[in-house]
XYZ file of C-alpha atoms in Angstrom:
533
model
C -160.630 -98.400 234.614
C -162.063 -98.266 231.097
C -164.930 -95.815 230.945
C -165.935 -95.171 227.307
C -168.192 -92.135 227.298
C -171.173 -91.428 225.062
C -171.109 -94.990 223.683
C -167.839 -94.487 221.863
C -166.158 -97.653 220.607
C -163.437 -99.077 222.832
C -160.890 -98.468 220.049
C -161.188 -94.722 220.625
C -160.075 -95.048 224.247
C -156.578 -93.744 225.006
C -154.789 -95.300 227.955
C -152.048 -93.790 230.119
C -150.277 -95.989 232.661
C -148.188 -94.297 235.353
C -145.629 -96.525 237.082
C -144.718 -95.032 240.451
C -146.176 -92.216 242.498
C -143.148 -89.927 242.329
C -143.030 -86.142 242.532
C -143.745 -85.716 238.813
C -146.524 -88.288 238.612
C -148.577 -86.857 241.464
C -148.867 -83.691 239.375
C -149.982 -85.738 236.379
C -152.591 -87.527 238.499
C -154.084 -84.277 239.726
C -154.017 -82.531 236.352
C -155.649 -85.448 234.519
C -158.634 -85.642 236.857
C -161.941 -86.897 235.493
C -163.399 -83.425 235.079
C -160.412 -82.048 233.180
C -159.290 -84.894 230.941
C -161.084 -85.982 227.776
C -163.774 -88.599 228.175
C -161.792 -91.056 226.050
C -158.628 -90.794 228.159
C -158.181 -93.381 230.903
C -155.370 -93.234 233.462
C -153.995 -95.984 235.708
C -151.471 -95.526 238.508
C -149.387 -98.458 239.732
C -147.364 -98.296 242.944
C -146.212 -100.741 245.588
C -147.481 -98.488 248.367
C -150.661 -96.506 248.903
C -148.690 -93.455 250.051
C -145.618 -91.699 248.658
C -143.175 -89.801 250.871
C -141.977 -86.327 249.921
C -138.216 -86.570 250.259
C -137.698 -82.886 251.024
C -139.558 -83.160 254.335
C -138.242 -86.515 255.548
C -135.287 -85.137 257.569
C -137.771 -82.850 259.310
C -139.868 -85.904 260.126
C -136.827 -87.718 261.522
C -136.026 -84.639 263.620
C -139.554 -84.700 265.049
C -140.722 -81.517 263.312
C -143.363 -83.364 261.245
C -145.538 -86.405 261.779
C -145.236 -89.139 259.158
C -148.597 -88.355 257.579
C -147.469 -84.750 257.032
C -144.693 -85.885 254.697
C -146.747 -88.415 252.743
C -149.075 -88.088 249.768
C -152.011 -90.510 249.915
C -151.846 -91.937 246.402
C -155.021 -93.962 246.794
C -157.056 -90.928 247.903
C -155.568 -88.708 245.205
C -156.289 -91.318 242.531
C -159.832 -91.737 243.788
C -160.410 -87.977 243.716
C -159.050 -87.814 240.171
C -161.215 -90.701 239.015
C -158.321 -92.894 237.931
C -157.586 -96.510 238.687
C -155.036 -97.165 241.423
C -153.321 -100.550 241.410
C -151.322 -101.363 244.542
C -148.904 -103.845 243.073
C -145.472 -104.576 241.649
C -144.586 -104.102 238.000
C -142.751 -107.213 236.842
C -142.586 -106.612 233.114
C -143.948 -105.042 229.938
C -145.173 -106.524 226.705
C -144.760 -104.852 223.323
C -146.419 -106.933 220.604
C -145.212 -105.749 217.225
C -147.736 -107.933 215.398
C -150.819 -106.048 216.550
C -149.294 -103.041 218.313
C -150.723 -104.076 221.674
C -148.750 -102.891 224.674
C -149.292 -103.794 228.315
C -147.743 -103.667 231.776
C -147.549 -106.889 233.749
C -148.396 -106.397 237.426
C -148.376 -108.627 240.487
C -150.931 -107.723 243.134
C -152.432 -109.378 246.184
C -156.102 -110.311 246.053
C -158.587 -110.380 248.927
C -157.536 -113.922 249.816
C -153.884 -112.939 250.158
C -152.868 -114.704 246.964
C -150.495 -113.038 244.506
C -152.100 -112.738 241.087
C -150.804 -111.379 237.813
C -152.663 -109.275 235.294
C -151.899 -107.225 232.225
C -152.821 -103.554 232.063
C -152.955 -102.236 228.470
C -151.568 -98.819 227.574
C -150.944 -96.487 224.684
C -148.298 -94.533 226.572
C -146.522 -95.413 229.812
C -144.526 -93.191 232.143
C -142.051 -94.254 234.819
C -141.402 -92.178 237.941
C -140.133 -94.626 240.546
C -137.287 -92.630 242.082
C -134.179 -94.520 243.102
C -132.858 -96.876 245.713
C -129.815 -96.413 247.963
C -126.452 -96.950 246.297
C -124.353 -99.970 247.335
C -126.857 -101.026 250.001
C -126.935 -104.592 248.717
C -123.364 -104.777 247.390
C -121.348 -103.735 250.460
C -121.142 -106.745 252.796
C -123.306 -106.274 255.870
C -124.928 -103.005 254.821
C -128.369 -104.463 254.164
C -128.240 -106.504 257.375
C -126.967 -103.990 259.915
C -127.736 -100.488 258.648
C -130.883 -98.419 258.141
C -131.277 -97.382 254.511
C -132.840 -94.096 253.444
C -135.016 -96.069 251.019
C -137.833 -96.907 251.270
C -138.479 -93.703 253.203
C -141.383 -95.139 255.190
C -139.086 -97.909 256.473
C -136.434 -95.346 257.424
C -138.904 -93.380 259.559
C -140.393 -96.531 261.088
C -137.040 -98.048 262.042
C -135.790 -94.824 263.602
C -139.028 -94.657 265.592
C -138.396 -98.204 266.833
C -134.896 -97.225 267.993
C -136.348 -94.090 269.573
C -138.832 -96.185 271.543
C -136.072 -98.522 272.761
C -133.948 -95.629 273.999
C -136.848 -93.952 275.793
C -137.972 -97.227 277.374
C -134.511 -97.740 278.844
C -134.454 -94.194 280.181
C -137.946 -94.528 281.676
C -137.062 -97.756 283.508
C -133.880 -96.282 284.933
C -131.624 -98.619 282.980
C -128.074 -97.395 282.579
C -127.761 -96.388 278.962
C -124.545 -96.918 277.078
C -123.269 -94.302 274.714
C -125.227 -93.985 271.461
C -122.859 -93.800 268.521
C -124.644 -92.815 265.329
C -122.721 -93.121 262.060
C -124.242 -91.750 258.861
C -122.639 -93.052 255.674
C -122.857 -90.589 252.787
C -121.841 -86.937 252.630
C -124.563 -85.676 250.304
C -127.518 -83.514 251.269
C -129.456 -86.503 252.643
C -126.612 -87.627 254.891
C -125.988 -84.101 256.130
C -129.633 -83.455 256.972
C -130.147 -86.844 258.622
C -127.116 -86.357 260.863
C -128.523 -82.984 261.926
C -131.988 -84.504 262.316
C -130.794 -87.216 264.695
C -128.845 -84.656 266.707
C -132.036 -82.645 267.088
C -134.135 -85.724 267.917
C -131.895 -87.319 270.544
C -129.683 -84.539 271.878
C -131.966 -83.451 274.723
C -132.552 -86.955 276.049
C -129.024 -88.297 275.573
C -126.815 -85.203 275.894
C -123.173 -86.261 276.216
C -124.011 -89.919 275.600
C -124.771 -89.130 271.933
C -122.085 -88.890 269.257
C -122.767 -88.487 265.551
C -120.231 -89.102 262.805
C -120.703 -88.483 259.095
C -118.560 -90.546 256.718
C -117.832 -88.836 253.397
C -115.822 -90.107 250.441
C -114.787 -86.651 249.184
C -112.224 -84.077 250.321
C -115.046 -81.931 251.695
C -118.837 -81.884 251.847
C -120.791 -80.715 248.802
C -117.710 -80.152 246.606
C -119.719 -78.481 243.820
C -120.628 -75.566 246.103
C -118.561 -72.395 246.517
C -116.015 -71.976 249.295
C -118.423 -69.576 251.022
C -121.189 -72.187 251.092
C -118.862 -74.978 252.173
C -117.492 -72.825 254.976
C -121.000 -72.024 256.176
C -121.764 -75.752 256.151
C -118.647 -76.509 258.201
C -119.831 -73.884 260.675
C -123.210 -75.599 260.985
C -121.751 -79.097 261.359
C -119.383 -77.861 264.079
C -122.166 -75.962 265.851
C -124.272 -79.107 266.116
C -121.315 -81.299 267.026
C -121.315 -83.521 263.950
C -117.914 -85.108 263.359
C -117.152 -85.352 259.634
C -114.664 -87.934 258.369
C -113.512 -87.335 254.799
C -111.924 -89.519 252.115
C -113.270 -92.769 253.506
C -114.856 -95.691 251.662
C -116.885 -98.355 253.443
C -115.646 -101.872 252.724
C -117.829 -103.861 255.130
C -120.309 -103.458 257.956
C -120.416 -105.800 260.942
C -122.740 -105.796 263.930
C -120.543 -103.339 265.823
C -118.097 -101.702 263.421
C -117.909 -100.104 260.000
C -114.765 -101.156 258.172
C -113.440 -98.252 256.137
C -110.391 -97.493 254.047
C -108.923 -94.288 252.743
C -109.488 -93.444 249.101
C -106.369 -91.300 248.916
C -103.883 -92.539 246.316
C -100.986 -93.177 248.690
C -102.939 -93.871 251.850
C -104.404 -97.347 252.240
C -105.189 -97.138 255.950
C -107.784 -99.577 257.229
C -109.907 -98.581 260.176
C -112.868 -99.875 262.178
C -115.390 -97.226 263.159
C -117.597 -98.321 266.088
C -121.335 -97.630 265.983
C -124.622 -98.459 267.648
C -126.830 -97.078 264.849
C -125.825 -96.686 261.208
C -127.791 -94.776 258.569
C -127.007 -95.673 254.949
C -127.393 -92.463 252.885
C -124.971 -93.055 250.032
C -126.870 -91.509 247.143
C -128.961 -92.848 244.294
C -128.933 -96.208 242.530
C -131.339 -97.422 239.863
C -134.161 -99.760 240.821
C -133.952 -103.289 239.475
C -137.062 -102.626 237.367
C -135.016 -100.497 234.967
C -132.531 -103.304 234.420
C -135.358 -105.828 234.051
C -137.073 -103.746 231.363
C -133.755 -103.361 229.578
C -133.153 -107.109 229.634
C -136.696 -108.212 228.789
C -137.922 -105.448 226.488
C -134.793 -103.732 225.186
C -135.551 -100.445 226.974
C -132.436 -98.299 226.706
C -130.703 -97.610 230.034
C -127.294 -96.180 230.885
C -124.898 -99.136 230.752
C -123.088 -98.327 233.987
C -125.939 -97.116 236.226
C -129.220 -98.425 234.799
C -131.006 -95.076 234.464
C -133.732 -94.993 231.805
C -132.300 -92.850 229.027
C -134.652 -90.187 227.708
C -134.417 -87.220 225.372
C -135.224 -83.609 226.273
C -138.937 -84.424 225.967
C -138.577 -87.013 228.791
C -139.232 -89.652 226.122
C -137.291 -92.917 225.925
C -134.657 -92.870 223.195
C -135.489 -96.498 222.325
C -139.287 -96.691 222.809
C -141.188 -93.479 221.979
C -144.290 -94.605 223.886
C -142.256 -94.775 227.150
C -141.592 -91.642 229.193
C -139.664 -91.249 232.451
C -139.068 -88.499 235.006
C -137.231 -87.923 238.267
C -134.322 -89.893 239.663
C -134.982 -93.000 237.558
C -134.013 -91.343 234.267
C -130.970 -89.851 232.598
C -131.625 -86.984 230.198
C -129.412 -87.084 227.110
C -128.523 -83.719 225.631
C -125.881 -82.524 223.204
C -124.814 -79.539 225.268
C -125.366 -80.336 228.943
C -125.143 -83.111 231.495
C -128.178 -84.809 232.920
C -129.206 -83.021 236.136
C -128.172 -84.469 239.492
C -130.500 -86.726 241.461
C -132.491 -84.140 243.391
C -136.209 -83.898 244.037
C -136.471 -80.421 242.574
C -135.909 -81.789 239.061
C -138.716 -84.316 239.420
C -141.008 -81.555 240.680
C -140.116 -79.228 237.801
C -140.591 -81.964 235.204
C -144.191 -82.618 236.269
C -145.854 -79.938 234.105
C -143.680 -80.944 231.122
C -144.739 -84.556 231.541
C -148.425 -83.597 231.654
C -148.091 -81.781 228.345
C -146.010 -84.400 226.565
C -148.090 -87.408 227.591
C -151.256 -85.734 226.333
C -149.557 -84.330 223.231
C -148.211 -87.783 222.397
C -151.742 -89.175 222.516
C -153.195 -86.244 220.590
C -155.437 -85.143 223.465
C -153.683 -81.906 224.354
C -155.978 -78.831 224.252
C -155.972 -77.140 220.845
C -156.699 -73.845 222.585
C -153.286 -73.849 224.261
C -151.280 -73.949 221.040
C -150.395 -70.794 219.188
C -148.803 -69.728 215.931
C -147.232 -72.662 214.128
C -147.194 -74.843 217.246
C -148.820 -78.234 216.847
C -150.838 -79.693 219.712
C -149.101 -83.035 219.089
C -145.605 -81.544 219.106
C -143.691 -82.420 222.253
C -142.181 -79.639 224.330
C -138.688 -79.484 225.786
C -137.752 -79.868 229.426
C -134.850 -77.580 230.270
C -133.513 -78.375 233.749
C -132.319 -75.338 235.640
C -128.572 -75.036 236.156
C -128.879 -74.172 239.823
C -131.592 -74.142 242.445
C -132.255 -72.995 245.988
C -130.819 -75.640 248.297
C -132.245 -75.675 251.817
C -130.824 -77.894 254.567
C -132.827 -78.121 257.788
C -130.847 -78.084 261.028
C -133.592 -79.627 263.144
C -133.952 -76.829 265.678
C -136.087 -74.360 263.737
C -133.216 -73.003 261.654
C -131.862 -73.976 258.248
C -128.930 -73.344 255.944
C -129.541 -72.320 252.344
C -127.436 -71.861 249.211
C -128.218 -69.853 246.093
C -126.098 -67.784 243.682
C -122.987 -69.104 245.431
C -123.769 -67.499 248.793
C -125.123 -69.036 252.007
C -128.166 -67.995 254.049
C -128.768 -69.120 257.607
C -131.304 -68.658 260.362
C -134.876 -69.079 261.444
C -136.175 -67.380 258.300
C -134.436 -69.962 256.102
C -136.243 -72.777 257.929
C -139.560 -70.919 257.680
C -138.960 -70.548 253.947
C -138.165 -74.251 253.530
C -141.204 -75.266 255.551
C -143.414 -72.935 253.508
C -142.176 -74.190 250.126
C -142.453 -77.859 251.113
C -145.859 -77.469 252.748
C -147.154 -75.519 249.752
C -146.194 -78.379 247.448
C -147.737 -81.015 249.708
C -150.990 -79.077 250.053
C -151.471 -79.440 246.310
C -152.187 -83.134 246.849
C -154.132 -83.192 250.102
C -157.626 -84.089 248.993
C -159.131 -82.612 252.160
C -157.896 -79.186 251.094
C -159.185 -79.329 247.528
C -161.891 -77.041 246.271
C -164.081 -77.464 243.197
C -161.795 -75.106 241.293
C -159.024 -77.673 241.666
C -160.933 -80.095 239.465
C -161.078 -78.069 236.302
C -160.146 -74.776 234.755
C -162.291 -75.392 231.721
C -165.246 -73.282 230.710
C -167.178 -76.176 229.228
C -170.947 -76.265 229.218
C -172.464 -78.447 231.907
C -176.093 -78.453 230.762
C -175.547 -81.026 228.049
C -173.503 -84.066 229.066
C -172.993 -85.380 225.535
C -171.905 -81.980 224.258
C -169.591 -81.663 227.235
C -167.947 -85.026 226.573
C -167.635 -84.270 222.849
C -165.896 -81.011 223.662
C -163.485 -82.779 225.986
C -162.616 -85.416 223.380
C -162.081 -82.699 220.764
C -159.454 -81.076 222.958
C -161.424 -78.087 224.200
C -160.305 -78.381 227.824
C -157.284 -77.148 229.718
C -154.925 -79.105 231.947
C -153.140 -77.284 234.735
C -149.505 -77.334 233.609
C -148.251 -74.398 235.660
C -145.358 -74.666 238.103
C -146.745 -74.816 241.628
C -144.604 -71.905 242.880
C -144.872 -69.640 239.834
C -143.850 -66.102 240.656
C -145.282 -62.748 239.665
C -142.893 -59.822 239.908
C -143.540 -57.298 242.651
C -144.577 -53.757 241.788
C -142.118 -52.099 244.156
C -138.787 -53.855 244.341
C -136.446 -53.450 247.299
C -133.193 -51.633 246.559
C -130.341 -53.988 245.787
C -128.309 -52.673 248.724
C -131.144 -53.285 251.177
C -131.879 -56.677 249.647
C -128.266 -57.770 250.091
C -128.218 -56.729 253.725
C -131.507 -58.573 254.312
C -130.158 -61.888 252.982
C -127.105 -61.574 255.225
C -129.188 -61.409 258.377
C -129.391 -64.358 260.769
C -131.683 -62.877 263.408
C -135.192 -64.129 264.113
C -136.906 -60.942 262.922
C -136.351 -61.525 259.196
C -139.598 -62.022 257.269
C -139.074 -65.085 255.107
C -141.637 -63.967 252.520
C -139.699 -60.763 251.919
C -136.424 -62.676 251.662
C -137.977 -65.182 249.259
C -139.286 -62.361 247.106
C -135.754 -60.964 246.909
C -134.311 -64.349 245.888
C -136.916 -64.795 243.156
C -136.407 -61.275 241.863
C -132.710 -62.126 241.618
C -133.615 -65.203 239.570
C -135.705 -63.078 237.207
C -133.474 -60.014 236.805
C -129.753 -60.374 236.130
C -128.948 -56.719 236.849
C -130.764 -56.798 240.174
C -129.000 -60.055 241.076
C -125.599 -58.543 240.344
C -126.411 -55.558 242.531
C -127.516 -57.727 245.446
C -124.489 -60.020 245.174
C -122.155 -57.015 245.006
C -123.618 -55.742 248.262
C -123.279 -59.152 249.901
C -119.717 -59.760 248.755
C -118.512 -56.333 249.886
C -120.384 -56.243 253.158
C -118.495 -56.466 256.465
C -121.503 -58.478 257.700
C -120.760 -61.388 255.357
C -120.406 -63.744 258.307
C -118.865 -66.644 256.394
C -115.776 -64.714 255.217
C -114.011 -65.220 258.529
C -114.842 -68.914 258.328
C -113.123 -69.186 254.943
C -109.898 -67.729 256.285
C -109.878 -69.706 259.529
C -111.051 -73.130 258.321
């Protein structure tokens, strides 16, 4: 959507193309709305679907706690509100013409007649935020034919709903229902939550006819967590009757059985695990687009996994006009590993991406630079070493991990629901106010002067983190805070508990005091689990 303002020549137009409506890009779309961005900056979003699912709420949707529309961001509506072009199509390539410097994205889209047409969309800078697909889904024989993959998320929810309808129809007609044997492949957070979600969804209607098994390739679930957190997780899985099978690798899937083998060095047992429903939740794998861009355009990707390799500015190490964020990229750094594939890192990279895309194009607000900082100088994304992990249990409770200790109860679910809903509300157009459109103090009585000011960089973009925290005036004592986080009763106020957790993140001394209380408390409920498990 080229919209030169004030009769400026087309050569002055700067073009941003966003490939994918991921967690980082939705923040870019909102921040670069028509009222806030310069008049010579045009933005185009390309995605295969008109809605993007928020991964953090999907298990809750599967459990029946949310409707599908509650966990989706309407990309078309958000783009329309922001005054940017939305192209519902498939990216099939890029063109970088060294002779004249012209760069474009090649897209396939369906026209009104149902025909697939190709067109080129020019850009000055392009950003990729396409997430990931499910690992080994197409390489393990039978997986793509017989199992339900966690990607695309909309298909996951739809297919589970279909199975739900079949089960309920049989029950309503009085048909004798055979046992339902659910097997979830993958012992990461997604597999854990989906096994709990299906227990919550089907337990009441199936009761003893429902069994759920989680297949994990490691010695125990979430091996990077502390023994306290792992013990709390074992407690939860046992409470909800989820059988966990460790050290197993899937070799093949047939219509009735999952063929597995042990990955222990001296144990080559082969086994057939029966199932009626299989969920494939094996972790992240790069989309084919990354490999295609590497092959066709020389875009640098990790040789073994196909992740787009970027520096600490989220900028491609091979093509400086290409940026990437979220699961689809690997951040190269001299002193730390690239962060794991988790939605929180895509969310946190959003504000950084907003700044660096506009700085790269020279349209970042001059007013936001200070000292020797240059408005064109890219800023660094520093992924956090740890984050608050919240696993929903499907029944109005959740299990959380932070600082190496577990939290459990109704308040943990209320906290998770609040954080997720707060993020989603940022992109629900029906909830927007005029203040969402711009934070600038530009004049509005002279359109030409207004547009000139915007082009000259005298406008602010919202680059704040959505859950930014301001310290409380009166902090709870560390001893009381520790006892609060240990509680599992329904009377805990989640806002108070969240305030404690964030104060611990901000103040090392306070954190040490709280953790000392927790670790020495006789009410540390997981200690007995460590000794007995």
